[in-house]
mmCIF file of C-alpha atoms in Angstrom:
data_model
loop_
_atom_site.group_PDB
_atom_site.id
_atom_site.type_symbol
_atom_site.label_atom_id
_atom_site.label_comp_id
_atom_site.label_asym_id
_atom_site.label_seq_id
_atom_site.Cartn_x
_atom_site.Cartn_y
_atom_site.Cartn_z
ATOM 1 C CA MET J 1 0.000 0.000 0.000
ATOM 2 C CA PRO J 2 1.401 3.460 -0.879
ATOM 3 C CA SER J 3 2.924 5.355 2.062
ATOM 4 C CA GLU J 4 0.671 8.338 1.334
ATOM 5 C CA VAL J 5 -2.398 6.171 1.891
ATOM 6 C CA ILE J 6 -1.020 4.725 5.135
ATOM 7 C CA LYS J 7 -0.263 8.231 6.441
ATOM 8 C CA LEU J 8 -3.768 9.429 5.567
ATOM 9 C CA ALA J 9 -5.382 6.448 7.305
ATOM 10 C CA ARG J 10 -3.352 7.034 10.464
ATOM 11 C CA ASP J 11 -4.319 10.707 10.456
ATOM 12 C CA ILE J 12 -8.075 10.335 10.103
ATOM 13 C CA LEU J 13 -8.943 6.855 11.424
ATOM 14 C CA VAL J 14 -8.978 5.529 14.981
ATOM 15 C CA ASP J 15 -6.733 2.468 15.463
ATOM 16 C CA PRO J 16 -6.754 1.484 11.752
ATOM 17 C CA LYS J 17 -6.051 -2.129 10.780
ATOM 18 C CA MET J 18 -4.548 -3.235 7.486
ATOM 19 C CA VAL J 19 -6.414 -6.031 5.708
ATOM 20 C CA HIS J 20 -4.972 -7.608 2.572
ATOM 21 C CA ILE J 21 -7.683 -8.417 0.024
ATOM 22 C CA PRO J 22 -6.954 -10.091 -3.308
ATOM 23 C CA ALA J 23 -7.265 -7.822 -6.330
ATOM 24 C CA THR J 24 -10.650 -7.936 -8.029
ATOM 25 C CA THR J 25 -11.755 -7.232 -11.561
ATOM 26 C CA VAL J 26 -15.460 -7.137 -10.747
ATOM 27 C CA ALA J 27 -17.174 -3.782 -10.355
ATOM 28 C CA ALA J 28 -19.684 -3.321 -7.547
ATOM 29 C CA VAL J 29 -23.211 -4.552 -8.147
ATOM 30 C CA GLY J 30 -25.669 -1.683 -8.429
ATOM 31 C CA VAL J 31 -23.357 0.709 -10.280
ATOM 32 C CA THR J 32 -24.580 2.151 -13.587
ATOM 33 C CA HIS J 33 -21.572 3.014 -15.763
ATOM 34 C CA LEU J 34 -21.603 5.776 -18.380
ATOM 35 C CA ALA J 35 -18.878 7.305 -20.547
ATOM 36 C CA LEU J 36 -19.146 10.878 -21.766
ATOM 37 C CA PRO J 37 -16.790 11.567 -24.697
ATOM 38 C CA VAL J 38 -15.598 15.188 -24.542
ATOM 39 C CA PRO J 39 -12.610 17.241 -25.730
ATOM 40 C CA ALA J 40 -10.072 17.578 -22.924
ATOM 41 C CA HIS J 41 -10.442 21.367 -22.759
ATOM 42 C CA ARG J 42 -14.224 21.058 -22.241
ATOM 43 C CA LYS J 43 -14.103 18.654 -19.286
ATOM 44 C CA GLY J 44 -14.395 21.395 -16.672
ATOM 45 C CA ASP J 45 -17.456 22.942 -18.272
ATOM 46 C CA LEU J 46 -19.065 19.550 -18.883
ATOM 47 C CA LEU J 47 -18.587 18.689 -15.214
ATOM 48 C CA GLU J 48 -20.366 21.903 -14.225
ATOM 49 C CA ALA J 49 -23.195 21.118 -16.644
ATOM 50 C CA LEU J 50 -23.579 17.625 -15.188
ATOM 51 C CA LEU J 51 -23.650 18.980 -11.636
ATOM 52 C CA ALA J 52 -26.586 21.217 -12.538
ATOM 53 C CA ASP J 53 -28.607 18.003 -12.154
ATOM 54 C CA LYS J 54 -29.842 18.173 -8.564
ATOM 55 C CA THR J 55 -30.306 14.390 -8.435
ATOM 56 C CA MET J 56 -26.516 14.243 -8.145
ATOM 57 C CA THR J 57 -26.811 14.720 -4.417
ATOM 58 C CA SER J 58 -23.440 13.450 -3.175
ATOM 59 C CA VAL J 59 -20.676 13.428 -5.771
ATOM 60 C CA LEU J 60 -17.102 12.151 -5.555
ATOM 61 C CA VAL J 61 -14.934 13.555 -8.367
ATOM 62 C CA PHE J 62 -11.587 11.892 -9.079
ATOM 63 C CA ALA J 63 -8.532 13.657 -10.480
ATOM 64 C CA ARG J 64 -5.128 12.121 -11.206
ATOM 65 C CA THR J 65 -2.977 14.772 -9.523
ATOM 66 C CA LYS J 66 -3.133 16.998 -6.449
ATOM 67 C CA HIS J 67 -2.756 20.130 -8.564
ATOM 68 C CA ARG J 68 -5.571 19.000 -10.822
ATOM 69 C CA ALA J 69 -7.846 18.276 -7.854
ATOM 70 C CA ASP J 70 -7.221 21.764 -6.469
ATOM 71 C CA ARG J 71 -7.993 23.371 -9.834
ATOM 72 C CA ILE J 72 -11.245 21.454 -10.206
ATOM 73 C CA ALA J 73 -12.336 22.389 -6.688
ATOM 74 C CA ARG J 74 -11.516 26.071 -7.247
ATOM 75 C CA LYS J 75 -13.420 26.132 -10.533
ATOM 76 C CA LEU J 76 -16.487 24.500 -8.984
ATOM 77 C CA SER J 77 -16.360 26.794 -5.964
ATOM 78 C CA ALA J 78 -16.192 29.827 -8.269
ATOM 79 C CA ALA J 79 -19.336 28.489 -9.963
ATOM 80 C CA HIS J 80 -21.036 28.426 -6.522
ATOM 81 C CA PHE J 81 -21.029 24.676 -5.989
ATOM 82 C CA SER J 82 -20.602 23.368 -2.449
ATOM 83 C CA VAL J 83 -17.258 21.569 -2.732
ATOM 84 C CA ASP J 84 -14.160 20.532 -0.826
ATOM 85 C CA VAL J 85 -10.988 18.695 -1.810
ATOM 86 C CA ILE J 86 -8.851 15.948 -0.307
ATOM 87 C CA HIS J 87 -5.354 14.813 -1.239
ATOM 88 C CA GLY J 88 -1.995 14.131 0.333
ATOM 89 C CA ASN J 89 -0.866 17.759 0.514
ATOM 90 C CA ARG J 90 -3.790 18.765 2.718
ATOM 91 C CA SER J 91 -3.192 18.957 6.457
ATOM 92 C CA GLN J 92 -4.762 16.428 8.792
ATOM 93 C CA SER J 93 -7.333 18.959 10.000
ATOM 94 C CA GLN J 94 -8.197 19.913 6.417
ATOM 95 C CA ARG J 95 -8.663 16.273 5.405
ATOM 96 C CA VAL J 96 -10.817 15.474 8.429
ATOM 97 C CA ARG J 97 -12.911 18.600 7.887
ATOM 98 C CA ALA J 98 -13.388 17.807 4.187
ATOM 99 C CA LEU J 99 -14.440 14.209 4.852
ATOM 100 C CA ASP J 100 -16.757 15.165 7.701
ATOM 101 C CA GLY J 101 -18.342 17.909 5.613
ATOM 102 C CA PHE J 102 -18.942 15.521 2.726
ATOM 103 C CA ARG J 103 -20.171 12.700 4.942
ATOM 104 C CA GLU J 104 -22.582 14.987 6.806
ATOM 105 C CA GLY J 105 -23.894 16.666 3.656
ATOM 106 C CA ARG J 106 -22.402 20.121 4.218
ATOM 107 C CA HIS J 107 -20.508 19.706 0.948
ATOM 108 C CA ARG J 108 -22.306 18.172 -1.998
ATOM 109 C CA ILE J 109 -19.066 17.515 -3.906
ATOM 110 C CA LEU J 110 -15.705 16.120 -2.831
ATOM 111 C CA VAL J 111 -12.794 16.271 -5.279
ATOM 112 C CA ALA J 112 -10.131 13.674 -4.556
ATOM 113 C CA THR J 113 -7.023 11.975 -5.790
ATOM 114 C CA ASP J 114 -6.926 8.200 -5.615
ATOM 115 C CA ILE J 115 -6.004 8.104 -1.929
ATOM 116 C CA ALA J 116 -9.735 8.633 -1.305
ATOM 117 C CA ALA J 117 -10.490 5.350 -3.057
ATOM 118 C CA ARG J 118 -8.224 3.393 -0.725
ATOM 119 C CA GLY J 119 -10.025 2.786 2.514
ATOM 120 C CA ILE J 120 -12.142 5.923 2.938
ATOM 121 C CA ASP J 121 -15.731 4.832 3.452
ATOM 122 C CA VAL J 122 -18.519 7.388 2.951
ATOM 123 C CA GLU J 123 -22.067 6.085 2.756
ATOM 124 C CA GLY J 124 -24.658 7.581 0.443
ATOM 125 C CA VAL J 125 -22.404 8.657 -2.448
ATOM 126 C CA SER J 126 -24.849 8.997 -5.353
ATOM 127 C CA HIS J 127 -22.307 9.549 -8.136
ATOM 128 C CA VAL J 128 -18.643 9.003 -8.880
ATOM 129 C CA VAL J 129 -17.160 11.111 -11.678
ATOM 130 C CA ASN J 130 -13.841 10.170 -13.260
ATOM 131 C CA PHE J 131 -12.686 13.614 -14.391
ATOM 132 C CA ASP J 132 -9.395 11.966 -15.325
ATOM 133 C CA LEU J 133 -9.237 8.299 -16.210
ATOM 134 C CA PRO J 134 -7.637 6.032 -13.607
ATOM 135 C CA ASP J 135 -4.326 4.297 -14.251
ATOM 136 C CA GLY J 136 -5.945 0.913 -14.826
ATOM 137 C CA PRO J 137 -8.972 -1.337 -14.268
ATOM 138 C CA GLU J 138 -8.324 -2.036 -10.583
ATOM 139 C CA THR J 139 -8.188 1.667 -9.777
ATOM 140 C CA TYR J 140 -11.384 2.145 -11.775
ATOM 141 C CA ILE J 141 -13.070 -0.514 -9.637
ATOM 142 C CA HIS J 142 -11.842 1.104 -6.421
ATOM 143 C CA ARG J 143 -13.149 4.477 -7.573
ATOM 144 C CA VAL J 144 -16.612 3.430 -8.702
ATOM 145 C CA GLY J 145 -16.957 1.210 -5.641
ATOM 146 C CA ARG J 146 -17.374 4.366 -3.539
ATOM 147 C CA THR J 147 -20.995 4.464 -4.748
ATOM 148 C CA ALA J 148 -23.696 1.757 -4.631
ATOM 149 C CA ARG J 149 -22.645 0.616 -1.165
ATOM 150 C CA ALA J 150 -24.632 -2.198 0.494
ATOM 151 C CA THR J 151 -27.977 -2.423 -1.347
ATOM 152 C CA ARG J 152 -27.914 1.115 -2.738
ATOM 153 C CA ARG J 153 -27.576 2.010 -6.396
ATOM 154 C CA GLY J 154 -25.217 4.600 -7.838
ATOM 155 C CA ASP J 155 -23.844 6.063 -11.035
ATOM 156 C CA ALA J 156 -20.270 6.220 -12.323
ATOM 157 C CA TYR J 157 -19.510 8.756 -15.055
ATOM 158 C CA SER J 158 -16.208 8.882 -16.935
ATOM 159 C CA LEU J 159 -15.241 11.985 -18.924
ATOM 160 C CA VAL J 160 -13.271 10.536 -21.828
ATOM 161 C CA ALA J 161 -11.194 12.759 -24.107
ATOM 162 C CA PRO J 162 -10.427 11.444 -27.613
ATOM 163 C CA GLU J 163 -6.819 10.757 -26.632
ATOM 164 C CA GLU J 164 -8.077 8.683 -23.666
ATOM 165 C CA GLU J 165 -10.458 6.496 -25.642
ATOM 166 C CA ARG J 166 -7.965 3.686 -26.213
ATOM 167 C CA ASP J 167 -7.111 3.558 -22.499
ATOM 168 C CA PHE J 168 -10.802 3.491 -21.642
ATOM 169 C CA ARG J 169 -11.383 0.595 -24.033
ATOM 170 C CA ARG J 170 -8.621 -1.324 -22.259
ATOM 171 C CA ILE J 171 -10.478 -0.833 -18.980
ATOM 172 C CA GLU J 172 -13.690 -2.100 -20.590
ATOM 173 C CA SER J 173 -11.893 -5.099 -22.058
ATOM 174 C CA HIS J 174 -10.283 -6.005 -18.740
ATOM 175 C CA LEU J 175 -13.624 -5.768 -16.946
ATOM 176 C CA GLY J 176 -15.469 -7.646 -19.689
ATOM 177 C CA ILE J 177 -18.095 -4.933 -20.081
ATOM 178 C CA GLU J 178 -19.021 -2.378 -22.734
ATOM 179 C CA ILE J 179 -19.835 0.953 -21.131
ATOM 180 C CA PRO J 180 -22.437 3.048 -22.990
ATOM 181 C CA ARG J 181 -21.383 6.404 -24.459
ATOM 182 C CA SER J 182 -23.626 9.427 -24.072
ATOM 183 C CA ARG J 183 -23.696 13.139 -24.860
ATOM 184 C CA LEU J 184 -25.277 15.845 -22.741
ATOM 185 C CA PRO J 185 -28.070 17.603 -24.664
ATOM 186 C CA ASP J 186 -27.514 21.301 -25.416
ATOM 187 C CA PHE J 187 -23.868 21.247 -24.304
ATOM 188 C CA ASP J 188 -21.459 22.994 -26.688
ATOM 189 C CA TYR J 189 -18.792 20.368 -27.268
ATOM 190 C CA ASP J 190 -17.135 22.422 -30.028
ATOM 191 C CA LYS J 191 -16.448 25.621 -28.088
ATOM 192 C CA ALA J 192 -12.854 26.782 -28.537
ATOM 193 C CA PRO J 193 -10.412 26.505 -25.625
ATOM 194 C CA ASP J 194 -9.962 29.470 -23.308
ATOM 195 C CA ARG J 195 -7.449 30.272 -20.598
ATOM 196 C CA THR J 196 -9.625 28.719 -17.862
ATOM 197 C CA ALA J 197 -9.805 25.346 -19.600
ATOM 198 C CA PHE J 198 -8.071 22.378 -18.039
ATOM 199 C CA PRO J 199 -4.884 21.533 -19.958
ATOM 200 C CA ARG J 200 -4.213 18.010 -21.049
ATOM 201 C CA ILE J 201 -2.074 16.079 -18.599
ATOM 202 C CA GLY J 202 0.437 13.404 -19.520
ATOM 203 C CA PRO J 203 -0.352 9.900 -20.728
ATOM 204 C CA LEU J 204 -1.399 7.204 -18.331
ATOM 205 C CA VAL J 205 1.372 5.351 -16.556
ATOM 206 C CA ARG J 206 0.518 1.702 -16.864
ATOM 207 C CA PRO J 207 0.914 -0.607 -13.867
ATOM 208 C CA GLY J 208 3.897 -2.938 -13.927
#
């Protein structure tokens, strides 16, 4: 387990225990998967458009880097969404406050790096959004498993840029599922980039 995850667990959990569980390639039952193809520079605006749907009551948004997570949270906050962020550069008090606020419903949205998918348990997450694709199928499973806990149902949305499509197909192939593609009605997918758009980040680093 990464040292960053161990440090986070020790900071926010009481007497944590480490349990080794074999890797799984089966996504949680009750999760509805959806891919939303979108140019990389339009991901931020598409995320805002999705969050206009009030049925997305408790949303966990995943980013691949700490800097990216901070940028997403700032952009959503500027658009008047109730949001907090958690990653390894946040202090213990900031991480605890963010998790408590999300768990108790004070923040509708929590933006996180993948440390949040490793052992942090928040009930009632209605949606998981992969703003950036994970680094492989197992990480995808960990992410989407934050919703549809117990007998609940949940939705997992992946924002897939054209340059990420091949990586996303590898995830589908590994999981043995074909995830439907969808477009948001009335969203301008062809709008030119501006200075507030999210830049493309580097290619996925494959496990092993």
